[in-house]
Each structure stands twice: as structure tokens, then as C-alpha cells.
PDB file of C-alpha atoms in Angstrom:
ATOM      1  CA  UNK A   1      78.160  32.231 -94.001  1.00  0.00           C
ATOM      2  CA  UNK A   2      77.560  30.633 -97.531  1.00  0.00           C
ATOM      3  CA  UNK A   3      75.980  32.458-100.474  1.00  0.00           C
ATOM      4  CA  UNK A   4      73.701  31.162-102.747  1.00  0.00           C
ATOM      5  CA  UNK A   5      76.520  30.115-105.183  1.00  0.00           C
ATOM      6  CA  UNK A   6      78.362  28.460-102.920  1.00  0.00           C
ATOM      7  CA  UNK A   7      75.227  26.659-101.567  1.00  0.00           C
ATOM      8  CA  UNK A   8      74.466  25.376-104.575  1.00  0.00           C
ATOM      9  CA  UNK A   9      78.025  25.002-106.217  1.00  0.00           C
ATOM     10  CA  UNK A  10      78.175  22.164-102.399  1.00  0.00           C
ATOM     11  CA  UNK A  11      74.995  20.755-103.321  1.00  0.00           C
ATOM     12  CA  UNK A  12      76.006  20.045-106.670  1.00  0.00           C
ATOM     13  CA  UNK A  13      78.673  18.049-106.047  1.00  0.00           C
ATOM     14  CA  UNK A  14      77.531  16.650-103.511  1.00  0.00           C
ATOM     15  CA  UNK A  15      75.002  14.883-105.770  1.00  0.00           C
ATOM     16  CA  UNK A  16      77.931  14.309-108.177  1.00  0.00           C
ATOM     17  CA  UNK A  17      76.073  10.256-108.189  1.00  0.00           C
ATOM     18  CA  UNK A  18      73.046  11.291-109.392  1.00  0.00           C
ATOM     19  CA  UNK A  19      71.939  11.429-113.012  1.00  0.00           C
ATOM     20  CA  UNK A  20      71.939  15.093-114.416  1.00  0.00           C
ATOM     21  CA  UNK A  21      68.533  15.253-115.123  1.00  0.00           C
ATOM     22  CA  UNK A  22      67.938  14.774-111.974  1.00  0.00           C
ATOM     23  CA  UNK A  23      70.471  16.982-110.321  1.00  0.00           C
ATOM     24  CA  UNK A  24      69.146  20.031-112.237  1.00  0.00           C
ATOM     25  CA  UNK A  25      65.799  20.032-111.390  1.00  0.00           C
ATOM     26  CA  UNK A  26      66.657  20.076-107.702  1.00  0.00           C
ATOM     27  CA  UNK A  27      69.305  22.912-108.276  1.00  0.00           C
ATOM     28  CA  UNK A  28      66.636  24.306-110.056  1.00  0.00           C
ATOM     29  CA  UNK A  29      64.181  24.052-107.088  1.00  0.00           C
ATOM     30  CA  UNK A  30      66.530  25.269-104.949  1.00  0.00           C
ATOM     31  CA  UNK A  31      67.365  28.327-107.243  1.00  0.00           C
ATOM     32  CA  UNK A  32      63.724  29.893-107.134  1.00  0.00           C
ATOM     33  CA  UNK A  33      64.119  28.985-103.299  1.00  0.00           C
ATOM     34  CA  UNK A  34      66.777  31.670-103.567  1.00  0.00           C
ATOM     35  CA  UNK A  35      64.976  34.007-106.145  1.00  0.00           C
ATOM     36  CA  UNK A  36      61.967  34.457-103.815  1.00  0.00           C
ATOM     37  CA  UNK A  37      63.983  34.965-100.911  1.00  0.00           C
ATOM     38  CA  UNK A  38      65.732  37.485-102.561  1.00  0.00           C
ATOM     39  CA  UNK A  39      62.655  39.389-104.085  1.00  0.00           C
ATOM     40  CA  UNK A  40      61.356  39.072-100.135  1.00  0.00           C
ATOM     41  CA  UNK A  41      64.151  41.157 -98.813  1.00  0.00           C
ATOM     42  CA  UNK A  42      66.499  38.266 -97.221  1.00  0.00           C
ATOM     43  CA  UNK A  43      70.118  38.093 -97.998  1.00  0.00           C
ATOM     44  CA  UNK A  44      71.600  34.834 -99.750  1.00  0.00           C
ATOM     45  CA  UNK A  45      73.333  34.047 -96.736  1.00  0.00           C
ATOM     46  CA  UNK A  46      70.580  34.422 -94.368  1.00  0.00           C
ATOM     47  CA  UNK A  47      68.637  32.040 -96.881  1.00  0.00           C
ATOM     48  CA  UNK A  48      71.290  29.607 -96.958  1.00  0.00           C
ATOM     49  CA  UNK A  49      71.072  29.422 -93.549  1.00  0.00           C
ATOM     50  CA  UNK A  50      67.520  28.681 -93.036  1.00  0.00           C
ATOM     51  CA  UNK A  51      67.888  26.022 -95.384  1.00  0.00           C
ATOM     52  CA  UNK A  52      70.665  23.911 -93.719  1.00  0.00           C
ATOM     53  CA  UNK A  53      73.180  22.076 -94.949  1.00  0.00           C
ATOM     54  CA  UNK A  54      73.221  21.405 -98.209  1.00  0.00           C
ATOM     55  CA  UNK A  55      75.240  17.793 -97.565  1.00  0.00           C
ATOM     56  CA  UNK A  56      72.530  16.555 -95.454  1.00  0.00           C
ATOM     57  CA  UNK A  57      69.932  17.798 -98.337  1.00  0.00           C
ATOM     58  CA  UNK A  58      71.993  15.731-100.988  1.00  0.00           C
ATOM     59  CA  UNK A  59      71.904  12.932 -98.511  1.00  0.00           C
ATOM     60  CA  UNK A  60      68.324  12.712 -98.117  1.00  0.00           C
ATOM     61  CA  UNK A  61      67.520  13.511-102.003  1.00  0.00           C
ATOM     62  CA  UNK A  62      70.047  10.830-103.115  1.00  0.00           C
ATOM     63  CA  UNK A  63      68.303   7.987-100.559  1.00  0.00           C
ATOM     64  CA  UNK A  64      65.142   9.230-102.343  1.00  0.00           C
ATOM     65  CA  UNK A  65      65.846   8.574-105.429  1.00  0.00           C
ATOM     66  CA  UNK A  66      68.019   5.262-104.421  1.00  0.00           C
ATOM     67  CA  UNK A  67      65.190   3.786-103.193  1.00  0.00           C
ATOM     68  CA  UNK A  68      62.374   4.799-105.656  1.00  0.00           C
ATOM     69  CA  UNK A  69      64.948   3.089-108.160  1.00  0.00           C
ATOM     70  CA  UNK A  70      64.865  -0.167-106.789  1.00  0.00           C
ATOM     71  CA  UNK A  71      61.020   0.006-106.663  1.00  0.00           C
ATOM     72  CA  UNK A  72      61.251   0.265-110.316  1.00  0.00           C
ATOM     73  CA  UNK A  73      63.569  -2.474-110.750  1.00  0.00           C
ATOM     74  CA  UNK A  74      65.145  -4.512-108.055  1.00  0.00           C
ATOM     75  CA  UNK A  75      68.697  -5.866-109.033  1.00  0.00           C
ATOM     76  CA  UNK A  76      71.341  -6.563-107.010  1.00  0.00           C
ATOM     77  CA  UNK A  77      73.050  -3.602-107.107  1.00  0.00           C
ATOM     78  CA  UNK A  78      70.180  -1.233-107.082  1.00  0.00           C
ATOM     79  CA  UNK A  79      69.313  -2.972-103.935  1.00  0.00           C
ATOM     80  CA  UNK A  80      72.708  -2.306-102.560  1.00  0.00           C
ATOM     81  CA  UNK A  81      73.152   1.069-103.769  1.00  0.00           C
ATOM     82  CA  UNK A  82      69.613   2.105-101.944  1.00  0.00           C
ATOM     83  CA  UNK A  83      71.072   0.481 -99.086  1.00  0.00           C
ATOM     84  CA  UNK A  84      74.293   2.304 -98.889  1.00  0.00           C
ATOM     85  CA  UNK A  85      72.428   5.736 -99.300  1.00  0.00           C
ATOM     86  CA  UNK A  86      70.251   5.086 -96.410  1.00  0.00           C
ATOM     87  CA  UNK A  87      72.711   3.828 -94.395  1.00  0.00           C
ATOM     88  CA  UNK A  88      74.431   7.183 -95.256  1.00  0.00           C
ATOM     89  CA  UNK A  89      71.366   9.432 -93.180  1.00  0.00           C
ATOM     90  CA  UNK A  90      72.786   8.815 -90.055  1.00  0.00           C
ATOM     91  CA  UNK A  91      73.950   6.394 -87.173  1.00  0.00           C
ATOM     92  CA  UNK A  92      70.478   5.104 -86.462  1.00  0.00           C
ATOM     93  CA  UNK A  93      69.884   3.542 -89.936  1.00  0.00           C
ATOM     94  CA  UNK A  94      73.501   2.232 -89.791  1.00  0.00           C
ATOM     95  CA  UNK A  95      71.959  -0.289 -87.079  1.00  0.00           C
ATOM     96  CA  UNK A  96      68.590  -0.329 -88.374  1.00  0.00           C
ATOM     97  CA  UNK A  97      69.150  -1.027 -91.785  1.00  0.00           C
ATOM     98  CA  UNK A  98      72.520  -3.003 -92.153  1.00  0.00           C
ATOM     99  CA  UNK A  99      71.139  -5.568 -89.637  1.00  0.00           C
ATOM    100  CA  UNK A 100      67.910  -6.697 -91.553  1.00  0.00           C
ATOM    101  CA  UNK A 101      70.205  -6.385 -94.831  1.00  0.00           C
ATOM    102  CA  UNK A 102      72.991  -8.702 -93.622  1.00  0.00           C
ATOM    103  CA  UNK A 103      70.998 -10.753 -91.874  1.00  0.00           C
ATOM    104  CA  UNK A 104      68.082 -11.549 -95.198  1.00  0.00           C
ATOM    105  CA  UNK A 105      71.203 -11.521 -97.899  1.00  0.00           C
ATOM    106  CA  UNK A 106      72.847 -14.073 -95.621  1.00  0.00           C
ATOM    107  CA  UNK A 107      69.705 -16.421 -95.885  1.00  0.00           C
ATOM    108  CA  UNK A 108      69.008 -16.075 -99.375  1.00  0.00           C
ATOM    109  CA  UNK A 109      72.695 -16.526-100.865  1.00  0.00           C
ATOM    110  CA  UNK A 110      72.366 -19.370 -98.598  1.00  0.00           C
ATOM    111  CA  UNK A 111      69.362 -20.915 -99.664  1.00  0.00           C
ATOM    112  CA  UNK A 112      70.772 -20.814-102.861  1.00  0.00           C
ATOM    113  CA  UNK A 113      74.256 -22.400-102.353  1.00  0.00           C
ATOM    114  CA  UNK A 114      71.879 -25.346-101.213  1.00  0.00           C
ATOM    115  CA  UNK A 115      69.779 -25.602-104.070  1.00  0.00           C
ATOM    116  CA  UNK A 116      72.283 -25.203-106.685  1.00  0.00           C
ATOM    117  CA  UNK A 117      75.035 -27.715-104.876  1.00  0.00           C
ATOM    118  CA  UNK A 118      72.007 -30.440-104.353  1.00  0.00           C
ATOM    119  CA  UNK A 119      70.780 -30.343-107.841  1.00  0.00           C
ATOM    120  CA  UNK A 120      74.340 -30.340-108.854  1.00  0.00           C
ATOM    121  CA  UNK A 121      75.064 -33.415-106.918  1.00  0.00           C
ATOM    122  CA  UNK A 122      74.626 -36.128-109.342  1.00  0.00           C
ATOM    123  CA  UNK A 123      77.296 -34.636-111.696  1.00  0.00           C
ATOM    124  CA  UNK A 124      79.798 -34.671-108.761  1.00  0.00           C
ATOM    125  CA  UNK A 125      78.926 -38.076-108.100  1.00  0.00           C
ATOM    126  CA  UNK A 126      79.584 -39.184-112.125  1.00  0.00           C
ATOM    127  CA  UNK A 127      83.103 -37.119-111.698  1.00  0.00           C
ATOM    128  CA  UNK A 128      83.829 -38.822-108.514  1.00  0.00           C
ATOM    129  CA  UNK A 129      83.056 -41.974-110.494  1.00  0.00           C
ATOM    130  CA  UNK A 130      85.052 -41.056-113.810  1.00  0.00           C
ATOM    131  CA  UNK A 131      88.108 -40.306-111.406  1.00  0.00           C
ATOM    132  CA  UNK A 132      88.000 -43.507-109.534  1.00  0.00           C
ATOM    133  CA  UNK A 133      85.828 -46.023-111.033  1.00  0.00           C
ATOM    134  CA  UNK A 134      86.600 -48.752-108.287  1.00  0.00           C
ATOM    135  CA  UNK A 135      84.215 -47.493-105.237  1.00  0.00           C
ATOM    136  CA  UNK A 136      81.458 -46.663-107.247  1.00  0.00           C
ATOM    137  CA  UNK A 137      78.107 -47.776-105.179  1.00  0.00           C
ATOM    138  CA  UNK A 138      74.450 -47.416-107.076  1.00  0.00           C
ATOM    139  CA  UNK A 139      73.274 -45.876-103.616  1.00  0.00           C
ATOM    140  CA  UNK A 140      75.370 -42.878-104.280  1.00  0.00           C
ATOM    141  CA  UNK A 141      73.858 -42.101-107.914  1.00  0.00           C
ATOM    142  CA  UNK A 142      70.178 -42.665-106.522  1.00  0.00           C
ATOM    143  CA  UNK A 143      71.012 -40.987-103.116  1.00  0.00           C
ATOM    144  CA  UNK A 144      72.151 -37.731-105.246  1.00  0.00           C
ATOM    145  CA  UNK A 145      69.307 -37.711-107.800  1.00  0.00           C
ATOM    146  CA  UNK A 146      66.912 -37.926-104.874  1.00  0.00           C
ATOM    147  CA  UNK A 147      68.947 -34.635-103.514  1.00  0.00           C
ATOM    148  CA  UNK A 148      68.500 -32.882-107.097  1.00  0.00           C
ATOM    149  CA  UNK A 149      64.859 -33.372-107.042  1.00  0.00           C
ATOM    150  CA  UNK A 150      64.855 -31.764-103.337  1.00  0.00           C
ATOM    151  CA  UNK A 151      67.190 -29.193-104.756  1.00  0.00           C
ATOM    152  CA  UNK A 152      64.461 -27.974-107.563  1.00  0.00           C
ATOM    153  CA  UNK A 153      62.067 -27.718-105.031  1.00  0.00           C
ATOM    154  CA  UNK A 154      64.129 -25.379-102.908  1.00  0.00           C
ATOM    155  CA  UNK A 155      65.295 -23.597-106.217  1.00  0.00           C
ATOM    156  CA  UNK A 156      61.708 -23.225-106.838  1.00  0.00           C
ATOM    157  CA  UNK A 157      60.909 -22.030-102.710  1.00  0.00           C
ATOM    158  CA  UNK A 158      63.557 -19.873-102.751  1.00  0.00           C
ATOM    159  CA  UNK A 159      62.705 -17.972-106.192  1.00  0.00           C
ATOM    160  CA  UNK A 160      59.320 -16.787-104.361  1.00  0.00           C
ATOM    161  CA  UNK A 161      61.232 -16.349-100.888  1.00  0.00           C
ATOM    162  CA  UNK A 162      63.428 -13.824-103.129  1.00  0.00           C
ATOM    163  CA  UNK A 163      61.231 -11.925-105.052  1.00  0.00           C
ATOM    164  CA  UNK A 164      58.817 -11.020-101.072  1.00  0.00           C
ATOM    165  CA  UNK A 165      61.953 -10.948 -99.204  1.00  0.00           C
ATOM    166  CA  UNK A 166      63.059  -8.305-101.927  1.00  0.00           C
ATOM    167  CA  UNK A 167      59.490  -6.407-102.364  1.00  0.00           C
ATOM    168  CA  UNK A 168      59.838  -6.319 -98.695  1.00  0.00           C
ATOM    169  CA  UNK A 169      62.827  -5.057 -97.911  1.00  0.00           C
ATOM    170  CA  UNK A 170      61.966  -2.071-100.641  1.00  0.00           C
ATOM    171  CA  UNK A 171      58.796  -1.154 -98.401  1.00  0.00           C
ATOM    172  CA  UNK A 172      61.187  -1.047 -95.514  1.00  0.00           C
ATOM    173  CA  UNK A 173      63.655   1.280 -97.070  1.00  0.00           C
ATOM    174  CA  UNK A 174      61.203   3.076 -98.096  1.00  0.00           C
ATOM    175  CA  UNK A 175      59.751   3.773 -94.828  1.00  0.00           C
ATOM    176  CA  UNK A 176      63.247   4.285 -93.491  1.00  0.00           C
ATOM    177  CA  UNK A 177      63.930   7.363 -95.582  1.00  0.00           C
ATOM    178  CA  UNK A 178      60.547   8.604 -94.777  1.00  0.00           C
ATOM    179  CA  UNK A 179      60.964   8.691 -90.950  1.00  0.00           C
ATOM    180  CA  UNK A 180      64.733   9.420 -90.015  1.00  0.00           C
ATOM    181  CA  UNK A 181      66.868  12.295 -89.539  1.00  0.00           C
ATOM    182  CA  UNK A 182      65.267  15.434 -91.394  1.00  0.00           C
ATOM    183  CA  UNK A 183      64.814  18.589 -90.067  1.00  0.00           C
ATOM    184  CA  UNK A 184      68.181  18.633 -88.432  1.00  0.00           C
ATOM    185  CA  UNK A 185      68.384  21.985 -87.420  1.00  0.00           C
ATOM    186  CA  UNK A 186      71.963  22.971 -86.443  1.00  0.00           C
ATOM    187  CA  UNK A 187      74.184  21.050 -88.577  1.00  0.00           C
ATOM    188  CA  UNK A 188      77.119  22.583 -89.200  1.00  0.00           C
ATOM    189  CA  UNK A 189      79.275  22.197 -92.609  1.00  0.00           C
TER     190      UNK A 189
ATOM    191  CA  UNK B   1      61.602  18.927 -80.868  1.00  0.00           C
ATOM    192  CA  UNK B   2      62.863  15.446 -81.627  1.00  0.00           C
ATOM    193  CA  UNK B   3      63.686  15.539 -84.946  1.00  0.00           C
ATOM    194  CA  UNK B   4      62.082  12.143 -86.323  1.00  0.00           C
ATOM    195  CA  UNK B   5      58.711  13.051 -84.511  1.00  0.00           C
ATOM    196  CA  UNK B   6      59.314  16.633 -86.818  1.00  0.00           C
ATOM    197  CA  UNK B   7      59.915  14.863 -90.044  1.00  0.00           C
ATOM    198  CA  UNK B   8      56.683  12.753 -89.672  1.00  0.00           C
ATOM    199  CA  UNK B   9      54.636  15.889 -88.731  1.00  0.00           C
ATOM    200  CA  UNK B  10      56.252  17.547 -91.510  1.00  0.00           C
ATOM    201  CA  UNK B  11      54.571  15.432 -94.358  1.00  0.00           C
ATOM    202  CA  UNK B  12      50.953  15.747 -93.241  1.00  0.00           C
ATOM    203  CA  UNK B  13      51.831  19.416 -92.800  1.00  0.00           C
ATOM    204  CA  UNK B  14      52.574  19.922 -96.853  1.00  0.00           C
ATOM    205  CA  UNK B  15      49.492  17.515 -97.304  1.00  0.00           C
ATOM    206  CA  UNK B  16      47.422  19.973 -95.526  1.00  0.00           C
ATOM    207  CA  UNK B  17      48.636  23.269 -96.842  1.00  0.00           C
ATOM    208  CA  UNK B  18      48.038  21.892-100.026  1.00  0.00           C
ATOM    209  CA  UNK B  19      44.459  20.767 -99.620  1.00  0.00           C
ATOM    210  CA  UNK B  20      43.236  24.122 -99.707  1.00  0.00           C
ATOM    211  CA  UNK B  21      45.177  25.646-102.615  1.00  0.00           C
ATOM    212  CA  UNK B  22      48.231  24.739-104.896  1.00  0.00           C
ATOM    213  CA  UNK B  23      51.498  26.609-103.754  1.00  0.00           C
ATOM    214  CA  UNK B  24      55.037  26.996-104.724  1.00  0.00           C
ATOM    215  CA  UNK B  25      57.836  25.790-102.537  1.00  0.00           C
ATOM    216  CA  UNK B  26      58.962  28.847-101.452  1.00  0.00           C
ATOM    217  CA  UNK B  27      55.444  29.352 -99.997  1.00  0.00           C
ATOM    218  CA  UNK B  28      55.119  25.740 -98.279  1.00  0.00           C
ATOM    219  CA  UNK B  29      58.233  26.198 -96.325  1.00  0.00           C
ATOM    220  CA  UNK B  30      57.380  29.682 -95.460  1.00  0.00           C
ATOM    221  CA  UNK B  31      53.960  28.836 -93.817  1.00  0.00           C
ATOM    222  CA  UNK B  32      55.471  24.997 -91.854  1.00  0.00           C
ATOM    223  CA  UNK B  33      58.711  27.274 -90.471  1.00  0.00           C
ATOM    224  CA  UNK B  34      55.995  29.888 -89.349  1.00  0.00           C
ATOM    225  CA  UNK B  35      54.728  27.639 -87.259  1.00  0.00           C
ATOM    226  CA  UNK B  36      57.385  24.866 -86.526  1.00  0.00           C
ATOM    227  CA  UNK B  37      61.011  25.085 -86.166  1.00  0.00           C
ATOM    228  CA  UNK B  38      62.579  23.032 -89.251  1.00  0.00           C
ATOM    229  CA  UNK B  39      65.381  23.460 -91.453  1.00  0.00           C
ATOM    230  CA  UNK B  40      63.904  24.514 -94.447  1.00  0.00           C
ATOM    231  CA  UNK B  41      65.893  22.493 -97.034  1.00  0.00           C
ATOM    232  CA  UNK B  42      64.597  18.961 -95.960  1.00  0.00           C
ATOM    233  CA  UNK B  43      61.180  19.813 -96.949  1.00  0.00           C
ATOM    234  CA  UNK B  44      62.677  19.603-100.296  1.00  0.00           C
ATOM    235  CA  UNK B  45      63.571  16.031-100.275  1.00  0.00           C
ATOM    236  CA  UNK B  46      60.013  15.548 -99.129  1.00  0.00           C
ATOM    237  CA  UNK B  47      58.357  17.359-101.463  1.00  0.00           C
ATOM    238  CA  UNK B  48      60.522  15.120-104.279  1.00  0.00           C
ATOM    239  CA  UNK B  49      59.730  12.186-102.444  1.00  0.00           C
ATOM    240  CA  UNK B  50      55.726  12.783-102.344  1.00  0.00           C
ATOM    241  CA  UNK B  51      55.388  13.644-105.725  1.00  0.00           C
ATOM    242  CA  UNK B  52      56.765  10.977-107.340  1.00  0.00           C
ATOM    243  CA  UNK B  53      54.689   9.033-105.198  1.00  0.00           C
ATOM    244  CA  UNK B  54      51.958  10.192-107.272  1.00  0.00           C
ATOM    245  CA  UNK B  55      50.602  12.246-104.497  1.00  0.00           C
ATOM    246  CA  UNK B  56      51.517  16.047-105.950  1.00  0.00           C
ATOM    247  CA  UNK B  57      51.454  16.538-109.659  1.00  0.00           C
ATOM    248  CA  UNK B  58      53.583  20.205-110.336  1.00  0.00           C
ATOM    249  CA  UNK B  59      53.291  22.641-113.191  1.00  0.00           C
ATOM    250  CA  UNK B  60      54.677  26.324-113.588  1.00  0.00           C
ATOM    251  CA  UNK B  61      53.590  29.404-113.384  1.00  0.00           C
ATOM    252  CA  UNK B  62      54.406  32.706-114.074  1.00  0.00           C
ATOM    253  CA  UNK B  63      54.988  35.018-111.489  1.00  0.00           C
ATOM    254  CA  UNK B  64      54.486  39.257-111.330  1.00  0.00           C
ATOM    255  CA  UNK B  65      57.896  39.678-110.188  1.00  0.00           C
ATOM    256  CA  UNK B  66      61.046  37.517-111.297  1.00  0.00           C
ATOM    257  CA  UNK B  67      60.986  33.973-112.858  1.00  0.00           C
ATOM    258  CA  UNK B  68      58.106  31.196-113.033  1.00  0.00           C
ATOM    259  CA  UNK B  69      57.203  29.089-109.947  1.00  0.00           C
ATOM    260  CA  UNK B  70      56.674  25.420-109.247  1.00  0.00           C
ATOM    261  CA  UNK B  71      53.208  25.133-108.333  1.00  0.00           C
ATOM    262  CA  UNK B  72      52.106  21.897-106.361  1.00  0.00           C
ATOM    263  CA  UNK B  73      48.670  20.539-106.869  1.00  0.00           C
ATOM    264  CA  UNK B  74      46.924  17.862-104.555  1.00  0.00           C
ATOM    265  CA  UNK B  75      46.138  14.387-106.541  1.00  0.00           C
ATOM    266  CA  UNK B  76      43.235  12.043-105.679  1.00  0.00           C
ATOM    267  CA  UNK B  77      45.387   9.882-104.166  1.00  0.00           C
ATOM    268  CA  UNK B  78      47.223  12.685-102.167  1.00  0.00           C
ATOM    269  CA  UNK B  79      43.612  13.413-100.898  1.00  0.00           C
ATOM    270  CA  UNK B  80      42.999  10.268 -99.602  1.00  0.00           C
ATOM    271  CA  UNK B  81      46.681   9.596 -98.490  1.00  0.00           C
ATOM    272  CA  UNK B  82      45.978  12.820 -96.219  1.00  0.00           C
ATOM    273  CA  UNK B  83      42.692  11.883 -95.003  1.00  0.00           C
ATOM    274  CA  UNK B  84      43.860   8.620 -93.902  1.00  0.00           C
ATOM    275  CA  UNK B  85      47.320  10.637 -92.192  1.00  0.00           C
ATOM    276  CA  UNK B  86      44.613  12.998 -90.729  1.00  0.00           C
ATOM    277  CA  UNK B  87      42.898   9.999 -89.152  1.00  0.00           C
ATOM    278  CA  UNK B  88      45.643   8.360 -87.775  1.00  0.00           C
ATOM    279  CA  UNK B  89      46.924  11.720 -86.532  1.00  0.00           C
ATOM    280  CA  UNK B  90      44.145  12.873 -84.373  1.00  0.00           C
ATOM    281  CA  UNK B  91      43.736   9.189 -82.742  1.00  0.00           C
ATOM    282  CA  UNK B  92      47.687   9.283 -81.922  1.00  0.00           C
ATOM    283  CA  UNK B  93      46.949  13.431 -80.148  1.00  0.00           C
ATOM    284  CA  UNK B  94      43.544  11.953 -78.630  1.00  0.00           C
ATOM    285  CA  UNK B  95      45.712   9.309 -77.188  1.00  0.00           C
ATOM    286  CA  UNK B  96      49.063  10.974 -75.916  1.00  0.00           C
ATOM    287  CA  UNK B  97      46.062  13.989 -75.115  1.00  0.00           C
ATOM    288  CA  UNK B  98      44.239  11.574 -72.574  1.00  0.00           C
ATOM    289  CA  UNK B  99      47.447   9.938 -70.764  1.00  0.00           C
ATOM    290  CA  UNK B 100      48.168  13.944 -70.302  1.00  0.00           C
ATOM    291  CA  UNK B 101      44.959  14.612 -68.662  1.00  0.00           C
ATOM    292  CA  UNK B 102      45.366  11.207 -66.331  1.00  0.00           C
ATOM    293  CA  UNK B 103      48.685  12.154 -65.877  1.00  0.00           C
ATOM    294  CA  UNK B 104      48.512  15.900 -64.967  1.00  0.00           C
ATOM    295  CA  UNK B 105      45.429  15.179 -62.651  1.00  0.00           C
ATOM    296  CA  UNK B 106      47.575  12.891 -60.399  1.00  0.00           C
ATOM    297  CA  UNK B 107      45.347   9.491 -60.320  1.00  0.00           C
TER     298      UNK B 107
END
């Protein structure tokens, strides 16, 4: 049995991450939740109760609003925070959501290894022939500006392949906390 | 009930309660746990989730007895977010609905 203070005291902390503004307009929300009950005749624990537990609650509000930040603006660590709180609703996104993550992260870092090491080449080829002047061959200076210019290109491909492969990904998550793992009656905390 | 088939319901559900009139969370919940068995707390995240979506705007009012309430209004593009949820909803029961019929009839 938890009363409203303790309800709220667990919900609190358990959205310790998010910014206060944030955190006390849902305590807020979840106060007149309480207040109504109340006027209705219910006791705070039988309202606490009917609501569920408040972890899962934080869990879903702080995907939420992990996700609607990266919509706003997607850096790298936005993107991984969102992904970390939706891997957090449950087992399902775990598999769901890691996958496509590792898997699209994996491409793009890379796509960009290549890129930057092509373009890069021709300097390793004038250190190579700074170091040891005797085997330097002509073919290896063209051979390596030819790989920059190929390198630009794929700098160029891969800053578009980024910026969908990121937009996308956002829609995904978004959907995700949309559709999984609400309404869990039953949880116990 | 399967609980990701609830959550899904659960959204055109607010959509619809809210097309009539604007009501205050309490209220929402009150009316969806009449009818369906949820826990009420993760219509909260939802109702978060939907308006800054841009599909409830909120504003509060005062109440006869005890503190103001948070009121959620319907936006134009809540409106047509629900028709197009209403749509898709009564092809998905028309469909499940006529694979019962087939099914139950013993073809």
C-alpha cells in the first residue's frame, strides 16, 4: 500500500534525469490526479493503486521526453540517451531497438573511417616518403590522390546517408515508445 | 488484454473523448478505465506525449471544489490525426470482424 506521498516522493526520484521543469509539471499532474480522487471519496492508497507503478510511469515519461529531444536536435548523445530510455521499457525493445541501433551506428562510423582515411591518404604517402625517401614511386602519390577524390565523394554520400539514417531512426523511436509496454496492469514495486 | 494492443487502443480512446468536449485528466482516465481495464498512470505519459505533438493544447480551470484543473482541448491537427486513427481503426475491426464471421461459421 503506498500513499500519495510516497507515490510521488518514488516518482520523483525516479525522474531524478529529467530537467525540473519538467519533473514538476508531471508531479503536478499527478497531484490533482490525487486531489480529485480524494474529493471523490477514494483513499490515497486505493488511488495509488489504480495508477500503477510509479517506476514504470517515470520510465515511459522519461523515453517521452528522450525522444522528443532528439527530434529537436539530433546529436550524438541525444541520440544515445533516447536510445537507452527506450531500451529501458522493457525486454522487447531491448531486441527491437539495440539491433537497428548497433547495426546503422556500425555502418555509419564505418563509412566514415573510409572517407576520412582515403582523403587522408596522400599525406601518409608524403610521410612514408619523408621517412624513407629511397622507395618513393610517382604511382603511389597519384594512386592516393585518386583515393582522396573518391574519399570526398563518400564524405559527401555519407553526410546525406547520416542526416536520413538519423531522421529515421528518430521516427522509429518514436513509434517505439508509442506502441510498447503501457498499461501494465499488475506490476509490482 | 495484450497490453501493446491496449496501449494503441488507448490513444484513439483520449482522441475520442476529447472530440466532444475538453476534460481534465482525472476525467479521461475515469471514463477509458470505465470501460477498459488499464493502469491508470500510463495514460499520463500519453497524454504528455500527444500534446506536445501539437495534438492537445491545455489550459486551467477553476474548479467548485479544491484546486484548478488541467483542461485538454482538441487541436486541428488532433482532429484530423483522429479521423485518420478512426479510419484505420474501423478497417482493422471490419477486417479481424469478417475472418470472425468465416471463422465461426466453419467454411
Amino acid at each position: 500500500m503506498v500513499t500519495k506521498k510516497q507515490f510521488l516522493t518514488k516518482l520523483n526520484a525516479s525522474l531524478k534525469r529529467l530537467p525540473s521543469s519538467e519533473r514538476q509539471d508531471i508531479l503536478q499532474d499527478m497531484e490533482e490526479y490525487f486531489e480529485i480522487g480524494i474529493e471523490e471519496g477514494k483513499t490515497e492508497e486505493q488511488i495509488s493503486a489504480s495508477l500503477g507503478s510509479p517506476h514504470q510511469i517515470a520510465k515511459e515519461l522519461a523515453a517521452a521526453y528522450r525522444v522528443e529531444k532528439v527530434g529537436e536536435t539530433a546529436t550524438a548523445s541525444n541520440i544515445l540517451r533516447a536510445v537507452w530510455a527506450v531500451i529501458g521499457l522493457g525486454f522487447f525493445n531491448l531486441v527491437i531497438v539495440l539491433g537497428p541501433f548497433v547495426a546503422l551506428a556500425g555502418f555509419i562510423i564505418a563509412g566514415w573511417i573510409v572517407s576520412v582515411s582515403f582523403v587522408a591518404s596522400p599525406i601518409l604517402v608524403l610521410i612514408n616518403v619523408s621517412i624513407h625517401p629511397q622507395i618513393f614511386e610517382p604511382f603511389d602519390l597519384f594512386f592516393s590522390i585518386g583515393l582522396a577524390g573518391l574519399g570526398l565523394f563518400i564524405a559527401i554520400g555519407m553526410f546525406f546517408a547520416t542526416r536520413a539514417i538519423t531522421n529515421g531512426f528518430v521516427r522509429y523511436l518514436k513509434y517505439n515508445v508509442g506502441l510498447v509496454k503501457g498499461g501494465m496492469k499488475h506490476v509490482q514495486y | 488484454m495484450n497490453v501493446q494492443f491496449k496501449k494503441g487502443v488507448l490513444e484513439l480512446c483520449v482522441l475520442v473523448l476529447l472530440n466532444k468536449k475538453d476534460r481534465y485528466g482525472y476525467e479521461l482516465v475515469q471514463k477509458i478505465s470505465e470501460q477498459i481495464d488499464i493502469s491508470e498512470g500510463s495514460a499520463y505519459p500519453l497524454l504528455r506525449r500527444l500534446t506536445k505533438e501539437g495534438y492537445f493544447t491545455t489550459y486551467l480551470k477553476e474548479s467548485t471544489e479544491g484546486p484548478p484543473r488541467k483542461y485538454y482541448q482538441l487541436t486541428d491537427s488532433g482532429k484530423s490525426y483522429l479521423h485518420d486513427l478512426l479510419q484505420e481503426w474501423e478497417e482493422f475491426t471490419n477486417g479481424v470482424n469478417q475472418l470472425i464471421k468465416e471463422g465461426v461459421n466453419g467454411d
